[in-house]
């Protein structure tokens, strides 16, 4: 091939490559706009984007609600984040999200900030939760009293092994995995059980906003111990051991029954979604919240979260109507 | 020091003892062990990922969307589309900018000027900056800050583009430098301007090298996770972005990261499957680069 | 093409400049456009510096620089009074993990390079070089996956039976080693091959064995190039995010037990940025302060590396 032909050949192959690249990009762009369609393909003609962020405990619930809702309303795009209750409220009060997930009630300071930005909201309980204190399966602790938990997790705690807290327990060195201060679960644990002002142990503690990381850490470390929402325990029951808590009336293990009837003390709680009133004026958001409450038990089951009782559901629906 | 007193000479004078002969064999053997270990690691890694990931691969895996609740029906469509879009926009950015910079530095820049030397040193420095710092740059200037694009494809693609731009520039410069000056001189002698020479003679000659550089850059960009974390690519997005400047987007490395960190075994398998898809894309790109390199290697 | 007048022999060359023709204006515009493109790289650096500097200054208006540089506890995400912003644990973790990576990559990488450069046949080179390139092309997320799902459970806890935390420095360090091994090997290989064969031939001529030639003559001659490669590899490991994020854990500590979790600067930044904390909070600003620290460290290392390369180039020019 002489020089000119070779140059032409080179150029044509370049165009071929560029053509390949751009067609791949076009495929990507063409697929854009396709929604996650489920089997139902219902006649929903709602559309829009709903951004939900906040508690990682509520996240599986919100995610399940979003997926089931999107099966019937494929044009509605819902993103669910798990930045933590506190961070979720910060975004929410800036107007960045339509609904804020929370594993503790909104604090007055947070409501103040929201009001400044003209954001009003209503507390809507969507599920129950028992905060589970969890160890790895290698350290089968059956029951701990509240005081023993304080000795392990409190801000001045220095216990290095479980034996120091209870002579019947093994002498395994303890490694702690807990949420950080951005988490509503952290707030709830420190306030209700440790009874401190957002302070807990800092020695030998790894914190993560990602509950999955906590599960991995605890299950993979012989002396692992920590806490998170009940659903993360049930999702990983084969790897974890839930500790029964003695709140003064005997050892109670977390379960749907003990949480719903209130005997799992002091770590039983409700978890919430906070929709903004402004967002509720949009049909897709209102429809989503209605759907979520109407199907709350089914959604909770899919997310392996403890569902509301039917009475709690109607109370939540009333709260939603009021907003 | 005379030659006779050097350590080598002294060893020679001592003569080859049995111990020395043994050492002669052990040494290369030890070296081979090093290479063997490196190769073994590669093989074990690929086999491990394959074992974990192949069971998950299916048409539904490619076309489905990720689900946190129903891992059995999870797929990578949003992540794959996001990655492809990122690569396309990234390429559109780095090809002209990288080539233009390489052309400027090789053909126009007077090396005695301080600003040209500064540009060169700067590019070398940028190549060594950790990718997470580029993520911070993207967050500060593209996602928030003056441009305030938000967490969109354009922001992610530009961030990745800035990250890999030095690769395109450096490889492009080598390709341009390889074009012999006789070509340029002949062209100028025929009355062509500098730009005409570059456009019609130098660039076509350097094109395969530049294209290789672009592919190298993109194969680096496709696997980058850290900048996308900071820029805010989403995991578990159940839709594809409708456009480049408004919608949230996902990407393969981000989805892999989210799945890896989930302790349940089903998600680990999904991560492995997505890794296989990513590796496949990489192999595709690198084969293209090798093909280009071998086929169009200009022998001046 | 215009005809140009030829000068008579002996007279001074005529002024061939044609002044500002449309053609030369176009040329200047093109040169200008290309220069602007080249400036994008400068703009990037300025952008990095500005994006880091502004928020870092804001950070230090809320946290004393002495607490930051000298403090030994890094707990920015703890509650209330327990917050502490001493960056030393992150720096220590970064250096420790990099050190582990180098312990793996230096012997294996240099060994591979020496074999490649001095012993391998051209056919062997054709096989081994692509393997190294393949290793170099593996995305870091894949190495992170490998560390968490294979190295820790199968190799460390299983085969070697070490009682490690599921997130541990050993696993992350090994993966880092695998990451930078190709860098060490490729640059050392280049450096060794640049040593002129006259040195080798001279040594052989004196009767030295192959091993002696390689270890006592070639290797020292290539040393500055090799060291430049090591410094570059270290720089890469220092800034590595995802491997440590996935396999190293979330614990910023001054310890040195490789069975424990460690965190480095880059992983901390990634983890904090993921939580999308409010833009002005001091927790969010830690991203920039730590980012600046990391940036400065890699800049210094890069400068050292360039110094070595320059010295290495001069010896044989």
PDB file of N, CA and C in Angstrom, chain B residues 33-106:
ATOM      1  N   UNK B  33      10.661 -16.755  41.306  1.00  0.00           N
ATOM      2  CA  UNK B  33       9.602 -16.863  42.312  1.00  0.00           C
ATOM      3  C   UNK B  33       8.842 -15.556  42.425  1.00  0.00           C
ATOM      4  N   UNK B  34       9.552 -14.426  42.336  1.00  0.00           N
ATOM      5  CA  UNK B  34       8.877 -13.138  42.438  1.00  0.00           C
ATOM      6  C   UNK B  34       7.854 -12.989  41.337  1.00  0.00           C
ATOM      7  N   UNK B  35       8.284 -13.292  40.125  1.00  0.00           N
ATOM      8  CA  UNK B  35       7.363 -13.154  39.010  1.00  0.00           C
ATOM      9  C   UNK B  35       6.225 -14.156  39.144  1.00  0.00           C
ATOM     10  N   UNK B  36       6.588 -15.366  39.562  1.00  0.00           N
ATOM     11  CA  UNK B  36       5.555 -16.388  39.712  1.00  0.00           C
ATOM     12  C   UNK B  36       4.509 -15.927  40.710  1.00  0.00           C
ATOM     13  N   UNK B  37       4.974 -15.313  41.804  1.00  0.00           N
ATOM     14  CA  UNK B  37       4.013 -14.858  42.802  1.00  0.00           C
ATOM     15  C   UNK B  37       3.089 -13.799  42.236  1.00  0.00           C
ATOM     16  N   UNK B  38       3.666 -12.877  41.460  1.00  0.00           N
ATOM     17  CA  UNK B  38       2.830 -11.839  40.857  1.00  0.00           C
ATOM     18  C   UNK B  38       1.797 -12.456  39.928  1.00  0.00           C
ATOM     19  N   UNK B  39       2.249 -13.401  39.106  1.00  0.00           N
ATOM     20  CA  UNK B  39       1.322 -14.031  38.175  1.00  0.00           C
ATOM     21  C   UNK B  39       0.278 -14.838  38.938  1.00  0.00           C
ATOM     22  N   UNK B  40       0.726 -15.523  39.997  1.00  0.00           N
ATOM     23  CA  UNK B  40      -0.205 -16.328  40.786  1.00  0.00           C
ATOM     24  C   UNK B  40      -1.300 -15.453  41.381  1.00  0.00           C
ATOM     25  N   UNK B  41      -0.889 -14.292  41.910  1.00  0.00           N
ATOM     26  CA  UNK B  41      -1.868 -13.379  42.494  1.00  0.00           C
ATOM     27  C   UNK B  41      -2.910 -12.985  41.461  1.00  0.00           C
ATOM     28  N   UNK B  42      -2.440 -12.652  40.258  1.00  0.00           N
ATOM     29  CA  UNK B  42      -3.368 -12.262  39.212  1.00  0.00           C
ATOM     30  C   UNK B  42      -4.355 -13.380  38.921  1.00  0.00           C
ATOM     31  N   UNK B  43      -3.820 -14.593  38.787  1.00  0.00           N
ATOM     32  CA  UNK B  43      -4.678 -15.730  38.451  1.00  0.00           C
ATOM     33  C   UNK B  43      -5.694 -15.975  39.560  1.00  0.00           C
ATOM     34  N   UNK B  44      -5.205 -16.001  40.807  1.00  0.00           N
ATOM     35  CA  UNK B  44      -6.110 -16.267  41.933  1.00  0.00           C
ATOM     36  C   UNK B  44      -7.211 -15.226  41.991  1.00  0.00           C
ATOM     37  N   UNK B  45      -6.840 -13.965  41.780  1.00  0.00           N
ATOM     38  CA  UNK B  45      -7.824 -12.891  41.809  1.00  0.00           C
ATOM     39  C   UNK B  45      -8.891 -13.113  40.758  1.00  0.00           C
ATOM     40  N   UNK B  46      -8.459 -13.367  39.532  1.00  0.00           N
ATOM     41  CA  UNK B  46      -9.427 -13.527  38.451  1.00  0.00           C
ATOM     42  C   UNK B  46     -10.308 -14.746  38.685  1.00  0.00           C
ATOM     43  N   UNK B  47      -9.687 -15.838  39.139  1.00  0.00           N
ATOM     44  CA  UNK B  47     -10.477 -17.045  39.383  1.00  0.00           C
ATOM     45  C   UNK B  47     -11.497 -16.795  40.491  1.00  0.00           C
ATOM     46  N   UNK B  48     -11.064 -16.133  41.553  1.00  0.00           N
ATOM     47  CA  UNK B  48     -11.971 -15.868  42.672  1.00  0.00           C
ATOM     48  C   UNK B  48     -13.162 -15.043  42.219  1.00  0.00           C
ATOM     49  N   UNK B  49     -12.882 -13.974  41.471  1.00  0.00           N
ATOM     50  CA  UNK B  49     -13.979 -13.130  40.994  1.00  0.00           C
ATOM     51  C   UNK B  49     -14.886 -13.926  40.061  1.00  0.00           C
ATOM     52  N   UNK B  50     -14.266 -14.732  39.203  1.00  0.00           N
ATOM     53  CA  UNK B  50     -15.061 -15.510  38.251  1.00  0.00           C
ATOM     54  C   UNK B  50     -15.969 -16.489  38.973  1.00  0.00           C
ATOM     55  N   UNK B  51     -15.414 -17.201  39.951  1.00  0.00           N
ATOM     56  CA  UNK B  51     -16.229 -18.183  40.676  1.00  0.00           C
ATOM     57  C   UNK B  51     -17.407 -17.507  41.358  1.00  0.00           C
ATOM     58  N   UNK B  52     -17.135 -16.352  41.955  1.00  0.00           N
ATOM     59  CA  UNK B  52     -18.218 -15.671  42.664  1.00  0.00           C
ATOM     60  C   UNK B  52     -19.221 -15.050  41.712  1.00  0.00           C
ATOM     61  N   UNK B  53     -18.725 -14.587  40.561  1.00  0.00           N
ATOM     62  CA  UNK B  53     -19.565 -13.727  39.740  1.00  0.00           C
ATOM     63  C   UNK B  53     -20.292 -14.408  38.598  1.00  0.00           C
ATOM     64  N   UNK B  54     -19.719 -15.481  38.058  1.00  0.00           N
ATOM     65  CA  UNK B  54     -20.329 -16.078  36.869  1.00  0.00           C
ATOM     66  C   UNK B  54     -21.767 -16.552  37.126  1.00  0.00           C
ATOM     67  N   UNK B  55     -22.041 -17.154  38.280  1.00  0.00           N
ATOM     68  CA  UNK B  55     -23.429 -17.614  38.487  1.00  0.00           C
ATOM     69  C   UNK B  55     -24.452 -16.489  38.383  1.00  0.00           C
ATOM     70  N   UNK B  56     -23.993 -15.256  38.556  1.00  0.00           N
ATOM     71  CA  UNK B  56     -24.934 -14.145  38.604  1.00  0.00           C
ATOM     72  C   UNK B  56     -25.208 -13.577  37.220  1.00  0.00           C
ATOM     73  N   UNK B  57     -24.272 -13.827  36.295  1.00  0.00           N
ATOM     74  CA  UNK B  57     -24.392 -13.204  34.980  1.00  0.00           C
ATOM     75  C   UNK B  57     -25.570 -13.771  34.211  1.00  0.00           C
ATOM     76  N   UNK B  58     -26.357 -12.881  33.638  1.00  0.00           N
ATOM     77  CA  UNK B  58     -27.498 -13.304  32.826  1.00  0.00           C
ATOM     78  C   UNK B  58     -28.005 -12.073  32.115  1.00  0.00           C
ATOM     79  N   UNK B  59     -28.944 -12.280  31.199  1.00  0.00           N
ATOM     80  CA  UNK B  59     -29.517 -11.125  30.507  1.00  0.00           C
ATOM     81  C   UNK B  59     -30.229 -10.216  31.490  1.00  0.00           C
ATOM     82  N   UNK B  60     -30.893 -10.813  32.497  1.00  0.00           N
ATOM     83  CA  UNK B  60     -31.602 -10.001  33.498  1.00  0.00           C
ATOM     84  C   UNK B  60     -30.617  -9.167  34.286  1.00  0.00           C
ATOM     85  N   UNK B  61     -29.401  -9.697  34.475  1.00  0.00           N
ATOM     86  CA  UNK B  61     -28.406  -8.967  35.240  1.00  0.00           C
ATOM     87  C   UNK B  61     -28.003  -7.694  34.507  1.00  0.00           C
ATOM     88  N   UNK B  62     -27.902  -7.811  33.185  1.00  0.00           N
ATOM     89  CA  UNK B  62     -27.485  -6.636  32.425  1.00  0.00           C
ATOM     90  C   UNK B  62     -28.632  -5.643  32.298  1.00  0.00           C
ATOM     91  N   UNK B  63     -29.849  -6.143  32.163  1.00  0.00           N
ATOM     92  CA  UNK B  63     -30.956  -5.237  31.882  1.00  0.00           C
ATOM     93  C   UNK B  63     -31.731  -4.830  33.120  1.00  0.00           C
ATOM     94  N   UNK B  64     -31.512  -5.507  34.226  1.00  0.00           N
ATOM     95  CA  UNK B  64     -32.284  -5.187  35.422  1.00  0.00           C
ATOM     96  C   UNK B  64     -31.712  -3.993  36.159  1.00  0.00           C
ATOM     97  N   UNK B  65     -32.437  -3.552  37.157  1.00  0.00           N
ATOM     98  CA  UNK B  65     -31.974  -2.448  37.997  1.00  0.00           C
ATOM     99  C   UNK B  65     -31.669  -2.968  39.390  1.00  0.00           C
ATOM    100  N   UNK B  66     -30.772  -2.288  40.103  1.00  0.00           N
ATOM    101  CA  UNK B  66     -30.383  -2.793  41.415  1.00  0.00           C
ATOM    102  C   UNK B  66     -31.522  -2.678  42.417  1.00  0.00           C
ATOM    103  N   UNK B  67     -31.644  -3.674  43.243  1.00  0.00           N
ATOM    104  CA  UNK B  67     -32.673  -3.658  44.273  1.00  0.00           C
ATOM    105  C   UNK B  67     -32.040  -4.015  45.594  1.00  0.00           C
ATOM    106  N   UNK B  68     -32.364  -3.218  46.622  1.00  0.00           N
ATOM    107  CA  UNK B  68     -31.832  -3.549  47.934  1.00  0.00           C
ATOM    108  C   UNK B  68     -32.659  -4.622  48.612  1.00  0.00           C
ATOM    109  N   UNK B  69     -33.935  -4.682  48.203  1.00  0.00           N
ATOM    110  CA  UNK B  69     -34.848  -5.573  48.908  1.00  0.00           C
ATOM    111  C   UNK B  69     -34.892  -6.951  48.269  1.00  0.00           C
ATOM    112  N   UNK B  70     -34.794  -6.979  46.953  1.00  0.00           N
ATOM    113  CA  UNK B  70     -34.896  -8.251  46.249  1.00  0.00           C
ATOM    114  C   UNK B  70     -33.608  -8.493  45.470  1.00  0.00           C
ATOM    115  N   UNK B  71     -32.550  -8.944  46.139  1.00  0.00           N
ATOM    116  CA  UNK B  71     -31.267  -9.089  45.429  1.00  0.00           C
ATOM    117  C   UNK B  71     -31.336 -10.036  44.242  1.00  0.00           C
ATOM    118  N   UNK B  72     -32.266 -10.992  44.262  1.00  0.00           N
ATOM    119  CA  UNK B  72     -32.323 -11.957  43.160  1.00  0.00           C
ATOM    120  C   UNK B  72     -32.648 -11.286  41.847  1.00  0.00           C
ATOM    121  N   UNK B  73     -33.369 -10.170  41.907  1.00  0.00           N
ATOM    122  CA  UNK B  73     -33.750  -9.542  40.651  1.00  0.00           C
ATOM    123  C   UNK B  73     -32.876  -8.342  40.320  1.00  0.00           C
ATOM    124  N   UNK B  74     -31.766  -8.201  41.017  1.00  0.00           N
ATOM    125  CA  UNK B  74     -30.935  -7.019  40.810  1.00  0.00           C
ATOM    126  C   UNK B  74     -30.169  -7.081  39.512  1.00  0.00           C
ATOM    127  N   UNK B  75     -29.927  -5.921  38.950  1.00  0.00           N
ATOM    128  CA  UNK B  75     -29.156  -5.850  37.720  1.00  0.00           C
ATOM    129  C   UNK B  75     -28.357  -4.565  37.675  1.00  0.00           C
ATOM    130  N   UNK B  76     -27.593  -4.399  36.616  1.00  0.00           N
ATOM    131  CA  UNK B  76     -26.660  -3.282  36.553  1.00  0.00           C
ATOM    132  C   UNK B  76     -26.993  -2.274  35.473  1.00  0.00           C
ATOM    133  N   UNK B  77     -28.246  -2.267  34.997  1.00  0.00           N
ATOM    134  CA  UNK B  77     -28.500  -1.412  33.841  1.00  0.00           C
ATOM    135  C   UNK B  77     -28.144   0.043  34.133  1.00  0.00           C
ATOM    136  N   UNK B  78     -28.607   0.556  35.282  1.00  0.00           N
ATOM    137  CA  UNK B  78     -28.340   1.970  35.546  1.00  0.00           C
ATOM    138  C   UNK B  78     -26.849   2.235  35.702  1.00  0.00           C
ATOM    139  N   UNK B  79     -26.153   1.297  36.337  1.00  0.00           N
ATOM    140  CA  UNK B  79     -24.713   1.486  36.528  1.00  0.00           C
ATOM    141  C   UNK B  79     -23.982   1.430  35.198  1.00  0.00           C
ATOM    142  N   UNK B  80     -24.383   0.470  34.346  1.00  0.00           N
ATOM    143  CA  UNK B  80     -23.704   0.314  33.063  1.00  0.00           C
ATOM    144  C   UNK B  80     -23.951   1.522  32.168  1.00  0.00           C
ATOM    145  N   UNK B  81     -25.216   1.948  32.113  1.00  0.00           N
ATOM    146  CA  UNK B  81     -25.527   3.123  31.295  1.00  0.00           C
ATOM    147  C   UNK B  81     -24.781   4.337  31.807  1.00  0.00           C
ATOM    148  N   UNK B  82     -24.755   4.495  33.126  1.00  0.00           N
ATOM    149  CA  UNK B  82     -24.034   5.622  33.700  1.00  0.00           C
ATOM    150  C   UNK B  82     -22.572   5.605  33.312  1.00  0.00           C
ATOM    151  N   UNK B  83     -21.954   4.417  33.419  1.00  0.00           N
ATOM    152  CA  UNK B  83     -20.544   4.316  33.063  1.00  0.00           C
ATOM    153  C   UNK B  83     -20.315   4.650  31.599  1.00  0.00           C
ATOM    154  N   UNK B  84     -21.170   4.115  30.711  1.00  0.00           N
ATOM    155  CA  UNK B  84     -20.990   4.391  29.284  1.00  0.00           C
ATOM    156  C   UNK B  84     -21.141   5.886  28.988  1.00  0.00           C
ATOM    157  N   UNK B  85     -22.143   6.508  29.616  1.00  0.00           N
ATOM    158  CA  UNK B  85     -22.323   7.939  29.396  1.00  0.00           C
ATOM    159  C   UNK B  85     -21.109   8.717  29.905  1.00  0.00           C
ATOM    160  N   UNK B  86     -20.627   8.338  31.087  1.00  0.00           N
ATOM    161  CA  UNK B  86     -19.454   9.019  31.624  1.00  0.00           C
ATOM    162  C   UNK B  86     -18.282   8.908  30.657  1.00  0.00           C
ATOM    163  N   UNK B  87     -18.063   7.719  30.122  1.00  0.00           N
ATOM    164  CA  UNK B  87     -16.928   7.524  29.209  1.00  0.00           C
ATOM    165  C   UNK B  87     -17.106   8.349  27.943  1.00  0.00           C
ATOM    166  N   UNK B  88     -18.343   8.378  27.427  1.00  0.00           N
ATOM    167  CA  UNK B  88     -18.569   9.118  26.188  1.00  0.00           C
ATOM    168  C   UNK B  88     -18.289  10.602  26.399  1.00  0.00           C
ATOM    169  N   UNK B  89     -18.866  11.185  27.444  1.00  0.00           N
ATOM    170  CA  UNK B  89     -18.670  12.612  27.688  1.00  0.00           C
ATOM    171  C   UNK B  89     -17.208  12.896  28.010  1.00  0.00           C
ATOM    172  N   UNK B  90     -16.611  11.997  28.769  1.00  0.00           N
ATOM    173  CA  UNK B  90     -15.195  12.162  29.110  1.00  0.00           C
ATOM    174  C   UNK B  90     -14.353  12.201  27.845  1.00  0.00           C
ATOM    175  N   UNK B  91     -14.629  11.281  26.918  1.00  0.00           N
ATOM    176  CA  UNK B  91     -13.852  11.238  25.682  1.00  0.00           C
ATOM    177  C   UNK B  91     -14.025  12.533  24.901  1.00  0.00           C
ATOM    178  N   UNK B  92     -15.278  13.012  24.830  1.00  0.00           N
ATOM    179  CA  UNK B  92     -15.534  14.249  24.097  1.00  0.00           C
ATOM    180  C   UNK B  92     -14.730  15.404  24.684  1.00  0.00           C
ATOM    181  N   UNK B  93     -14.461  15.307  25.982  1.00  0.00           N
ATOM    182  CA  UNK B  93     -13.685  16.369  26.621  1.00  0.00           C
ATOM    183  C   UNK B  93     -12.193  16.184  26.404  1.00  0.00           C
ATOM    184  N   UNK B  94     -11.684  14.981  26.655  1.00  0.00           N
ATOM    185  CA  UNK B  94     -10.228  14.832  26.676  1.00  0.00           C
ATOM    186  C   UNK B  94      -9.602  14.766  25.293  1.00  0.00           C
ATOM    187  N   UNK B  95     -10.351  14.345  24.271  1.00  0.00           N
ATOM    188  CA  UNK B  95      -9.728  14.226  22.952  1.00  0.00           C
ATOM    189  C   UNK B  95      -9.297  15.598  22.436  1.00  0.00           C
ATOM    190  N   UNK B  96     -10.195  16.567  22.325  1.00  0.00           N
ATOM    191  CA  UNK B  96      -9.723  17.864  21.816  1.00  0.00           C
ATOM    192  C   UNK B  96      -8.755  18.559  22.771  1.00  0.00           C
ATOM    193  N   UNK B  97      -9.077  18.579  24.056  1.00  0.00           N
ATOM    194  CA  UNK B  97      -8.229  19.328  24.981  1.00  0.00           C
ATOM    195  C   UNK B  97      -6.850  18.690  25.093  1.00  0.00           C
ATOM    196  N   UNK B  98      -6.833  17.365  25.217  1.00  0.00           N
ATOM    197  CA  UNK B  98      -5.546  16.679  25.358  1.00  0.00           C
ATOM    198  C   UNK B  98      -4.703  16.803  24.106  1.00  0.00           C
ATOM    199  N   UNK B  99      -5.330  16.567  22.950  1.00  0.00           N
ATOM    200  CA  UNK B  99      -4.577  16.672  21.700  1.00  0.00           C
ATOM    201  C   UNK B  99      -4.087  18.096  21.493  1.00  0.00           C
ATOM    202  N   UNK B 100      -4.958  19.076  21.739  1.00  0.00           N
ATOM    203  CA  UNK B 100      -4.557  20.467  21.550  1.00  0.00           C
ATOM    204  C   UNK B 100      -3.369  20.819  22.441  1.00  0.00           C
ATOM    205  N   UNK B 101      -3.442  20.379  23.702  1.00  0.00           N
ATOM    206  CA  UNK B 101      -2.330  20.670  24.606  1.00  0.00           C
ATOM    207  C   UNK B 101      -1.051  19.998  24.125  1.00  0.00           C
ATOM    208  N   UNK B 102      -1.158  18.738  23.702  1.00  0.00           N
ATOM    209  CA  UNK B 102       0.031  18.022  23.233  1.00  0.00           C
ATOM    210  C   UNK B 102       0.606  18.709  22.005  1.00  0.00           C
ATOM    211  N   UNK B 103      -0.275  19.103  21.085  1.00  0.00           N
ATOM    212  CA  UNK B 103       0.197  19.790  19.876  1.00  0.00           C
ATOM    213  C   UNK B 103       0.886  21.094  20.263  1.00  0.00           C
ATOM    214  N   UNK B 104       0.252  21.842  21.162  1.00  0.00           N
ATOM    215  CA  UNK B 104       0.849  23.111  21.550  1.00  0.00           C
ATOM    216  C   UNK B 104       2.237  22.911  22.130  1.00  0.00           C
ATOM    217  N   UNK B 105       2.349  21.942  23.066  1.00  0.00           N
ATOM    218  CA  UNK B 105       3.621  21.759  23.749  1.00  0.00           C
ATOM    219  C   UNK B 105       4.701  21.258  22.805  1.00  0.00           C
ATOM    220  N   UNK B 106       4.329  20.437  21.827  1.00  0.00           N
ATOM    221  CA  UNK B 106       5.350  19.864  20.959  1.00  0.00           C
ATOM    222  C   UNK B 106       5.683  20.748  19.761  1.00  0.00           C
TER     223      UNK B 106
END
